[in-house]
Coordinates of C-alpha atoms in Angstrom, one line a residue:
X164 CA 77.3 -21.1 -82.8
X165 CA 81.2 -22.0 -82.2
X166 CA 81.6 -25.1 -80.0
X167 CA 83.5 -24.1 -77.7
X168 CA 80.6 -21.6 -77.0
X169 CA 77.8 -24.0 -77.2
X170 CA 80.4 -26.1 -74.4
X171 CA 80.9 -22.8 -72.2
X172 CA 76.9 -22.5 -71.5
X173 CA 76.6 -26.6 -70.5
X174 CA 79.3 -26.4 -68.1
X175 CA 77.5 -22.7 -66.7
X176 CA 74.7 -24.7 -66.3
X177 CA 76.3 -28.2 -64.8
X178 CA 79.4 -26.8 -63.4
X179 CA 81.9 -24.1 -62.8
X180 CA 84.9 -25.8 -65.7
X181 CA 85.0 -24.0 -68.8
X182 CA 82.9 -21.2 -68.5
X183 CA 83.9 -20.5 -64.8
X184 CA 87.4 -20.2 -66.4
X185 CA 86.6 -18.5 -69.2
X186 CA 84.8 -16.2 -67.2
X187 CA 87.8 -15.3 -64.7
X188 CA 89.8 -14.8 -67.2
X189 CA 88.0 -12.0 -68.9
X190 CA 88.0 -8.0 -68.2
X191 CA 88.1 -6.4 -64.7
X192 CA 91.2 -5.6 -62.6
X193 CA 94.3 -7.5 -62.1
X194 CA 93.6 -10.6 -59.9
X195 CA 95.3 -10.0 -56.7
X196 CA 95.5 -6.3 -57.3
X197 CA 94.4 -3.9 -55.2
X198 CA 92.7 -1.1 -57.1
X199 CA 94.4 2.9 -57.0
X200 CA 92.3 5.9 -57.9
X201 CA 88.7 7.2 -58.9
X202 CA 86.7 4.4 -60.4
X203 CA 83.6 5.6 -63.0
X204 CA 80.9 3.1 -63.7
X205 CA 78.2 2.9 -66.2
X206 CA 75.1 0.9 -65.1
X207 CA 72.5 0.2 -67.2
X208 CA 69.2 -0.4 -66.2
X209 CA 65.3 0.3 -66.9
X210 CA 64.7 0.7 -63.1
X211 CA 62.0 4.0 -62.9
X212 CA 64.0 6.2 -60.2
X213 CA 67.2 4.1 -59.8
X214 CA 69.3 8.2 -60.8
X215 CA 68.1 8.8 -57.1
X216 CA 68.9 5.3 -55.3
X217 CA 72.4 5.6 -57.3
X218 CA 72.3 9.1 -56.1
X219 CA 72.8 7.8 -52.3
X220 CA 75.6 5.6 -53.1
X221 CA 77.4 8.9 -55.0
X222 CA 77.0 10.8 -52.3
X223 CA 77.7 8.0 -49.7
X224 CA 79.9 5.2 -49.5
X225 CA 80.6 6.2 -53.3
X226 CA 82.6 9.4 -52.6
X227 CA 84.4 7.5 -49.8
X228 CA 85.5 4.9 -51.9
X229 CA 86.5 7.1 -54.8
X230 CA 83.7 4.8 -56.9
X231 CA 81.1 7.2 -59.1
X232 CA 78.1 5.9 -60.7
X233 CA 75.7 7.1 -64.1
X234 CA 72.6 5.3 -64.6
X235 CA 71.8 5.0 -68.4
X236 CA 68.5 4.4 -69.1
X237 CA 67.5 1.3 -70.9
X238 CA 64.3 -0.4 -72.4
X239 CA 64.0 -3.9 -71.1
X240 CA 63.5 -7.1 -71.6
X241 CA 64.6 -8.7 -74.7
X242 CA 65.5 -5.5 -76.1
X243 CA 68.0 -4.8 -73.5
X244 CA 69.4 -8.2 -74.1
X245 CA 70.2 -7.9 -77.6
X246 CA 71.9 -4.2 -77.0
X247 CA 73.8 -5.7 -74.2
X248 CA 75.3 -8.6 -76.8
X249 CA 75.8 -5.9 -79.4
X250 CA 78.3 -3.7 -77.0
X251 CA 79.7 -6.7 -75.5
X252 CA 80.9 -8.0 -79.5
X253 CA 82.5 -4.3 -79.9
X254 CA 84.2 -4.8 -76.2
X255 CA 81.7 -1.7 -75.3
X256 CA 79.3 -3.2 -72.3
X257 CA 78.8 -1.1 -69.8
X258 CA 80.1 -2.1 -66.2
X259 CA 76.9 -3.2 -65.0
X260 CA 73.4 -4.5 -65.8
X261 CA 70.0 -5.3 -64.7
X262 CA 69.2 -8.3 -66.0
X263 CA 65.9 -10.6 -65.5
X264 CA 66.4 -13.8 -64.2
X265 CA 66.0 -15.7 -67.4
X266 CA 68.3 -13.8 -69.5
X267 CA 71.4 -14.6 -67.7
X268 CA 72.3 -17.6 -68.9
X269 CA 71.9 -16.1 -72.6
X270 CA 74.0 -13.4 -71.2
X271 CA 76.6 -16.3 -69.5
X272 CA 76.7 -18.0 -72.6
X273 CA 78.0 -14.7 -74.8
X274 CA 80.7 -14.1 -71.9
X275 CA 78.4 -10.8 -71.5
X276 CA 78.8 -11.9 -67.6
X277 CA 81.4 -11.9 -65.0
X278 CA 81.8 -14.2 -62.2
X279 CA 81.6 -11.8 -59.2
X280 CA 81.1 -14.6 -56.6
X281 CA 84.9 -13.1 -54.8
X282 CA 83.5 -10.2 -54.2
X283 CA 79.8 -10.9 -53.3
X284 CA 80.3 -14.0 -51.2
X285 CA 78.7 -12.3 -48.1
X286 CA 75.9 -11.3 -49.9
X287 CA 74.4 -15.2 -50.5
X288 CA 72.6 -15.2 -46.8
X289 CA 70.5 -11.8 -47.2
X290 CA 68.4 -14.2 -50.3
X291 CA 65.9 -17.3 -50.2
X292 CA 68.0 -19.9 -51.7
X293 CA 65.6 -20.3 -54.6
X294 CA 66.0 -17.2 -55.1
X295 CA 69.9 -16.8 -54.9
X296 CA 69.9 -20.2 -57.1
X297 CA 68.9 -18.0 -60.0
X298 CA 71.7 -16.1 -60.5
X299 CA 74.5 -19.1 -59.7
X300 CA 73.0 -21.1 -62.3
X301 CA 73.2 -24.6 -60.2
X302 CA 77.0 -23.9 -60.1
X303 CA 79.7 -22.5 -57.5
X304 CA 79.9 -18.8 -59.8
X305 CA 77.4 -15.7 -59.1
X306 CA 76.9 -13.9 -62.2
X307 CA 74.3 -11.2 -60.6
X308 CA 72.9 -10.1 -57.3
X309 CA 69.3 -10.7 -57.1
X310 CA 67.8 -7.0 -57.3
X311 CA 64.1 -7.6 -56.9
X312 CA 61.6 -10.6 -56.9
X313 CA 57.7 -11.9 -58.1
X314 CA 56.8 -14.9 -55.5
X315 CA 53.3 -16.0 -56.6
X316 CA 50.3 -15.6 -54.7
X317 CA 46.6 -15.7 -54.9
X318 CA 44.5 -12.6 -54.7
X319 CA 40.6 -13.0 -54.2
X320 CA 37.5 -10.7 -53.4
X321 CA 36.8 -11.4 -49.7
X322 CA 33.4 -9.8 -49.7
X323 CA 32.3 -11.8 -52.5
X324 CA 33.8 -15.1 -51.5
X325 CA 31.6 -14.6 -48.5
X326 CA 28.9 -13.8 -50.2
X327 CA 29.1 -16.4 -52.9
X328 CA 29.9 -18.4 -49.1
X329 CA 33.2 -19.7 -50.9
X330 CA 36.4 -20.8 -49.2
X331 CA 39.8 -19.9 -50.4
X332 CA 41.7 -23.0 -51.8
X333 CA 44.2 -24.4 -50.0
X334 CA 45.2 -26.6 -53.4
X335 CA 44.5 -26.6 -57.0
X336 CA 41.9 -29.2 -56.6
X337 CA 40.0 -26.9 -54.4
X338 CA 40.5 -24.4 -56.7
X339 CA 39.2 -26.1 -59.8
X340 CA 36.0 -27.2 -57.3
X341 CA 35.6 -23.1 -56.3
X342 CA 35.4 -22.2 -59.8
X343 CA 32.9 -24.6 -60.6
X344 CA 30.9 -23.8 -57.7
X345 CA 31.1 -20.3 -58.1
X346 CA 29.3 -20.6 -62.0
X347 CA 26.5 -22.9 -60.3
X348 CA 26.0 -19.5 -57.8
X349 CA 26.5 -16.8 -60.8
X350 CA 26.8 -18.2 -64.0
X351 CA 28.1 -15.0 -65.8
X352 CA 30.5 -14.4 -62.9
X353 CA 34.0 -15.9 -63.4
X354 CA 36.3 -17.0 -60.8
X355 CA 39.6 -16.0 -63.1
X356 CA 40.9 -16.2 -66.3
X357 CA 43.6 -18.4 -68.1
X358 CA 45.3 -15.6 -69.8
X359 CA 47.5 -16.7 -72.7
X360 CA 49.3 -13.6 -72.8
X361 CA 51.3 -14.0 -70.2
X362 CA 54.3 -16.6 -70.4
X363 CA 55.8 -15.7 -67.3
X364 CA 52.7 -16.7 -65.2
X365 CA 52.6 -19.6 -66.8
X366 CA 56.3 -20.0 -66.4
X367 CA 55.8 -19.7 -62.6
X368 CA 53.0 -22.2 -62.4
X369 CA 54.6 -24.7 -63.8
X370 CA 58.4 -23.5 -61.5
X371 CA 55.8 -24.2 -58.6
X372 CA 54.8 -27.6 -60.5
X373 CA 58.5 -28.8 -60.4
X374 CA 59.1 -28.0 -63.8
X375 CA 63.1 -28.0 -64.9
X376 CA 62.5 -26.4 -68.7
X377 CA 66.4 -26.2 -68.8
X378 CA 69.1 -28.9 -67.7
X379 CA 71.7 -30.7 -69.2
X380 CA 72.9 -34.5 -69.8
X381 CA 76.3 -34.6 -70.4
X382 CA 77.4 -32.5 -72.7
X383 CA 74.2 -31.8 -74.1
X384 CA 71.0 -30.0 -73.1
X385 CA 68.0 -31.5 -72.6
X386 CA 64.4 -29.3 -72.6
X387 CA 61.7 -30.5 -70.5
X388 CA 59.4 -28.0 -70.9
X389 CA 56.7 -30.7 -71.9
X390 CA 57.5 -32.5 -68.8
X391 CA 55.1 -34.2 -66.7
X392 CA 54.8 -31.6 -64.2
X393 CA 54.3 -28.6 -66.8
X394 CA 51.8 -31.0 -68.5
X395 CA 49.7 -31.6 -65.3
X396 CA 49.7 -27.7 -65.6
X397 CA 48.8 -27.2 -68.7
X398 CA 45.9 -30.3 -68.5
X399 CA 44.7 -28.9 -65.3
X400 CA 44.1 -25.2 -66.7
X401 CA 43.0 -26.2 -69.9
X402 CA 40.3 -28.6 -68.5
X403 CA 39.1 -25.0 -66.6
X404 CA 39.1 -23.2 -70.0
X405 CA 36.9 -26.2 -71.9
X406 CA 34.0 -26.8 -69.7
X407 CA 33.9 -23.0 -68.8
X408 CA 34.9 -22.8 -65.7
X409 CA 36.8 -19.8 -66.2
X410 CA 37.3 -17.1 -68.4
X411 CA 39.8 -17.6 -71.6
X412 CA 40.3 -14.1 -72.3
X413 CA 43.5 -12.1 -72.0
X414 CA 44.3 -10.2 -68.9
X415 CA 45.3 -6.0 -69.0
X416 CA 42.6 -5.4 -71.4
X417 CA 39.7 -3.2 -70.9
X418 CA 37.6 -5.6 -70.7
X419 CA 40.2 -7.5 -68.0
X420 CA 39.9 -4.5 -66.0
X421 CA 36.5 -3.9 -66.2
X422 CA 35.8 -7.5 -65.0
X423 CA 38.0 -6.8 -61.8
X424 CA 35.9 -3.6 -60.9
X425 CA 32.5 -5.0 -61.1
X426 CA 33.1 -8.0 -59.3
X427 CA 32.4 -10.6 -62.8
X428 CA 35.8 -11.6 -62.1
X429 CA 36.4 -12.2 -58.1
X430 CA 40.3 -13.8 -58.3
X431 CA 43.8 -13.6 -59.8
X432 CA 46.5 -15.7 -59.5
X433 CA 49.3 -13.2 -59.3
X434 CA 52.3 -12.0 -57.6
X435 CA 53.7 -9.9 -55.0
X436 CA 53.4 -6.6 -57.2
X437 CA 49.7 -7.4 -57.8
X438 CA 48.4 -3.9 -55.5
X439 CA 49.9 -1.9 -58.1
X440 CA 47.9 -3.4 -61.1
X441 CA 45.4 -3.7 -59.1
X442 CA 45.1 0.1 -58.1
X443 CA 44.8 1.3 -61.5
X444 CA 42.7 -1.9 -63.3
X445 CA 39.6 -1.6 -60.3
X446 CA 40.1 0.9 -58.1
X447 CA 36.9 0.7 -56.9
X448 CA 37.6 -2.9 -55.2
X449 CA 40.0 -1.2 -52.7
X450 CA 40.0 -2.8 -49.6
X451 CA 37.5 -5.4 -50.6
X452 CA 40.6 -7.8 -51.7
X453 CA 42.7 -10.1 -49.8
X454 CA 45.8 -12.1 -50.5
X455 CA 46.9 -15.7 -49.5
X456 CA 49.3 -18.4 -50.2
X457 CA 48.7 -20.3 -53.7
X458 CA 47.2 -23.0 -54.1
X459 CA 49.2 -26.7 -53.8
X460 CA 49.5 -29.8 -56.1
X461 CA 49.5 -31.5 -52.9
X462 CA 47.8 -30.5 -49.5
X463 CA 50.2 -29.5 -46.5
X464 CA 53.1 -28.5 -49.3
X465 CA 54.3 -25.1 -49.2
X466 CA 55.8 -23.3 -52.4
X467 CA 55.4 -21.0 -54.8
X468 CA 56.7 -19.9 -58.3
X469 CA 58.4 -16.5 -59.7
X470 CA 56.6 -14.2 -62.4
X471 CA 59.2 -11.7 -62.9
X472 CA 62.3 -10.2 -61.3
X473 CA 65.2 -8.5 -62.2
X474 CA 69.4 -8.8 -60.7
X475 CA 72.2 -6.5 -60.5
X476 CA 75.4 -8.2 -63.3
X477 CA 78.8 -7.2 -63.4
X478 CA 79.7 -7.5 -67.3
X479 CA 83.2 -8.8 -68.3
X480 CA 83.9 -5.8 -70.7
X481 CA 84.0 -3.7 -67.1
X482 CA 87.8 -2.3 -66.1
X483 CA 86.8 -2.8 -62.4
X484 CA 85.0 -6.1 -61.8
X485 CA 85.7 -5.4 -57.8
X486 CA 84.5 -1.8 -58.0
X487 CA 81.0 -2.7 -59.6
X488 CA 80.8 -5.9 -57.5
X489 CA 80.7 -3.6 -54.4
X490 CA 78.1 -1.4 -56.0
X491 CA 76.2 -4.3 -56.8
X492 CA 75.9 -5.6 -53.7
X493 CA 75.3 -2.6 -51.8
X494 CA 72.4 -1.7 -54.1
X495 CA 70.9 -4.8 -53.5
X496 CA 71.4 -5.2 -49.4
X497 CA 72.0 -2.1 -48.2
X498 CA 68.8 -0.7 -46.0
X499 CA 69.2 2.7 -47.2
X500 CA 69.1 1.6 -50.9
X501 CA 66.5 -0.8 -50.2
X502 CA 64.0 1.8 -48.9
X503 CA 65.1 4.2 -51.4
X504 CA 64.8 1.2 -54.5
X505 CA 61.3 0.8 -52.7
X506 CA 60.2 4.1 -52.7
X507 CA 61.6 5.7 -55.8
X508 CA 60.9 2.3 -58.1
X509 CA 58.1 0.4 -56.4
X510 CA 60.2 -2.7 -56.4
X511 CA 59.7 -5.6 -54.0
X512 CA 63.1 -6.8 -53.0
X513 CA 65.2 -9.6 -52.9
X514 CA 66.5 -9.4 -50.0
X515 CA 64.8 -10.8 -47.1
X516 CA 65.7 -8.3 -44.7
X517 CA 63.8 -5.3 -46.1
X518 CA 60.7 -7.7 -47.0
X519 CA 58.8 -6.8 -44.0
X520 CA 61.0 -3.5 -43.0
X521 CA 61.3 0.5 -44.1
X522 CA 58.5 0.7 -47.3
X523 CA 57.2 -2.8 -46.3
X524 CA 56.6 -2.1 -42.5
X525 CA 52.7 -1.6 -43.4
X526 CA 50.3 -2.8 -45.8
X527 CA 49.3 -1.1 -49.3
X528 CA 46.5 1.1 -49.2
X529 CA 44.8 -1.0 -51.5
X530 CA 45.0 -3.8 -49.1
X531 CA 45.0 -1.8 -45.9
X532 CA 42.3 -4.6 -44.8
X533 CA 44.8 -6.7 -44.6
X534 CA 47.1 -5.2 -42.0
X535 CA 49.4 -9.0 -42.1
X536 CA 50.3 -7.9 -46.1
X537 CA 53.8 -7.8 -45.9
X538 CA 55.0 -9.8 -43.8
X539 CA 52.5 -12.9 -45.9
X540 CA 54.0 -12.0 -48.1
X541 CA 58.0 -12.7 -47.2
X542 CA 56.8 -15.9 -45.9
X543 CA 55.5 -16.9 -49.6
X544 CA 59.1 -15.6 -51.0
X545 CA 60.8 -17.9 -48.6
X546 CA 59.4 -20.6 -50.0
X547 CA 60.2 -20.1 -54.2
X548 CA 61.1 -23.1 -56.4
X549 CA 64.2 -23.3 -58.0
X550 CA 64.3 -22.9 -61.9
X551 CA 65.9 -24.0 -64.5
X552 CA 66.4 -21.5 -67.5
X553 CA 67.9 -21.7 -70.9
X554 CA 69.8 -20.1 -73.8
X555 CA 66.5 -19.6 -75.7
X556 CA 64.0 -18.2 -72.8
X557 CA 62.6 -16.1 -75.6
X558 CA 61.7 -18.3 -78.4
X559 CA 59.8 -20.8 -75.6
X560 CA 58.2 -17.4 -74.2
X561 CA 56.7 -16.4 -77.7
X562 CA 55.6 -19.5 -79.3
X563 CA 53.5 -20.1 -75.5
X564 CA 51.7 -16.6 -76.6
X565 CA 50.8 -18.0 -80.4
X566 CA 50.1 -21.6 -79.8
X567 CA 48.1 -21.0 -76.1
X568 CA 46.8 -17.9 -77.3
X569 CA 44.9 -20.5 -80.1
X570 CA 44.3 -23.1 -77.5
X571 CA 42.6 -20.7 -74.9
X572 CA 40.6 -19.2 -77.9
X573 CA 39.2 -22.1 -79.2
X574 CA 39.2 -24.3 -76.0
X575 CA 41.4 -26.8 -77.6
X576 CA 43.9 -28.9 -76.5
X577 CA 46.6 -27.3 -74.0
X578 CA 48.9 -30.2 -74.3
X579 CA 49.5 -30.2 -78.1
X580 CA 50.5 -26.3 -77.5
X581 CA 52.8 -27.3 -74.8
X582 CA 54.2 -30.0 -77.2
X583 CA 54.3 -27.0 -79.5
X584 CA 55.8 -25.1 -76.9
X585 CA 58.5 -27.8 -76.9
X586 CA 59.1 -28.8 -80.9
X587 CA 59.6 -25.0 -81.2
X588 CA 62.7 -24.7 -78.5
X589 CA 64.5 -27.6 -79.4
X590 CA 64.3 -27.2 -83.0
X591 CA 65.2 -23.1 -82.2
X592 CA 68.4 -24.3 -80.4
X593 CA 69.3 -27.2 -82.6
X594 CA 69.3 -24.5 -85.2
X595 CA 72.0 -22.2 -82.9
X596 CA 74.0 -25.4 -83.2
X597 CA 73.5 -26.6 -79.5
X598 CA 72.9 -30.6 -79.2
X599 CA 70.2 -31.3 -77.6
X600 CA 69.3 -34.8 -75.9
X601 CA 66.0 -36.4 -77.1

């Protein structure tokens, strides 16, 4: 990696110096220019429905502003990511992406990204702030608009806590004591499962933890992803998985799913989307669940991590920075695309004011017991952790799956696969040619 490259991404993540200039500097219209004319836009995106939300804007403020839009479909994840840094080398991005949350700061780091923070500055109050935080990167730039959002929350059977005459835990001690009591009731019943398939859950427990994976000393990065809070995460669910007190087996398996249905398995430490999985993995549990806050490290603290979630980036290939901006931001606090992102996508949005409004203004039918849903659930996305990502989100994300995957399967040690976890990013970015502080 060029240094000057590997110096862009620390000052993204520190401070808007080098890369803020760097970014300014690159494609969109004239600074200080007003733009003349029809604008077209390209906007990729894996979105399900987002050719009808986009459809609004065409037909809306879109034609009055002389600003068209075509959705190109798009796998996601790391696969997007890599197309995206393939265009952008040929000068060929579109004008906008969706991007998850940890990708941006590969994204920043490539100049894939363009600071839009002119032309979005209104939109910072319609976000938590831990939310917003993720696409600023700690800095004074906005390099997305945050499109939709995973708060973490925990799901339980209430029929069969109160028959099992269990309370739901306020904190993870009480947790860790449920589970245990719950195996003295019904030995072959589990409470949950550690599932070592899933990085991002364990991404967001440890966000919740105070876990920083990401931040820089100087002019050097420094990975923390073995840090003490991720560690009392990892000791604390590993301890679970070794005397037995819950399950170690993967979750969206048959056997997952079958667990959920009959009741063996009465718990799951999701996130706001969970009704949908839920629907299709026991739908013959509905209305038997109910959702509350997650649990604390410490009692009377309030706040949650993120699993998943998705923003709106302007790249700096696009003609019309200004032009896209405004789309951006319109798709992402408008109430008319909110609904329509809502109802065409099953997204849960960013944006605090449609958390509780339009789509949101009652329950899911899975949890139509639960008639307070919604509007529990904005008051747990109010209160999300910061996070700290980094260049190589991936390459931490897949060596969690292989060395926890062995852990939870053999009940070993969780800390040597975080350490794992660890040893395997640094040496990953080392390699790139980023210095790294011990």
């Amino acid at each position: 990696m060029p240094h000057t490259k590997h110096r862009r991404l620390v000052a993204v993540a520190v401070a808007v110096t080098l890369g803020g200039t760097a970014l300014a500097a690159c494609g969109s219209d004239d600074d200080g220019e007003a733009r003349s004319g029809p604008v077209s836009l390209t906007y990729w995106t894996w979105t399900p429905g987002m050719d009808k939300v986009v459809d609004l804007w065409n037909k809306g403020p879109g034609k009055e502003k002389q600003i068209t839009v075509t959705v190109k479909k798009q796998a996601s994840g790391d696969t997007l990511v890599t197309k995206i840094l393939t265009a952008h080398k040929a000068g060929k991005a579109p004008d906008l992406v969706q991007a998850e949350y940890q990708a941006l700061p590969t994204l920043v780091s490539n100049d894939a990204l363009a600071d839009i923070s002119g032309e979005v500055d209104g939109a910072k109050d319609k976000f938590a702030e831990g939310v917003w935080q993720q696409t600023t990167l700690g800095t004074d730039a906005v390099y997305a608009v945050p499109q939709d959002i995973g708060p973490m929350m925990f799901y339980y059977r209430a029929d069969l806590f109160e028959k099992y005459g269990l309370d739901v835990p306020a904190t993870w001690e009480e947790f860790a004591e449920t589970a245990r009591a719950l195996k003295k009731k019904s030995p072959q019943t589990d409470l949950t499962t550690f599932s070592a398939n899933d990085s991002g859950l364990f991404a967001g427990l440890a966000q919740q933890a105070g876990a920083e994976w990401w931040t820089t000393e100087g002019e050097k990065w420094k990975v923390g992803i073995d840090d003490a809070a991720t560690r009392k995460v990892a000791e604390f669910w590993g301890g679970l998985v070794k005397e037995g007190a819950v399950d170690n087996q993967p979750m969206y398996t048959p056997a997952w799913n079958k667990a959920l249905n009959t009741g063996k398995q009465i718990a799951w430490v999701s996130a706001v989307w969970a009704p949908g999985t839920l629907t299709t993995a026991a739908p013959d549990t509905a209305g038997k669940w109910a959702m509350a806050p997650l649990p604390q490290w410490s009692e009377g603290e309030n706040v949650t991590g993120s699993w998943g979630g998705s923003s709106t980036g302007v790249t700096t290939d696009s003609g019309n920075k200004d032009a896209a901006a405004e789309f951006a931001a319109w798709l992402n606090t408008d109430g008319e695309a909110l609904n329509a992102l809502a109802k065409e996508s099953g997204i849960y949005p960013a944006s605090t004011s449609a958390q509780t409004s339009g789509a949101f203004a009652e329950a899911p039918e899975y949890f139509s017991n639960q008639k307070d849903f919604w509007s529990k659930a904005a008051e747990i996305a109010g209160t999300t952790a910061p996070s700290a990502w980094g260049p190589n989100v991936n390459v931490a994300y897949t060596t969690f799956k292989d060395a926890f995957g062995a852990a939870a399967k053999n009940k070993s040690d969780f800390t040597a696969a975080l350490r794992t976890m660890q040893d395997d990013t640094v040496a990953d970015m080392e390699k790139q040619g980023f210095e790294v502080a011990e």
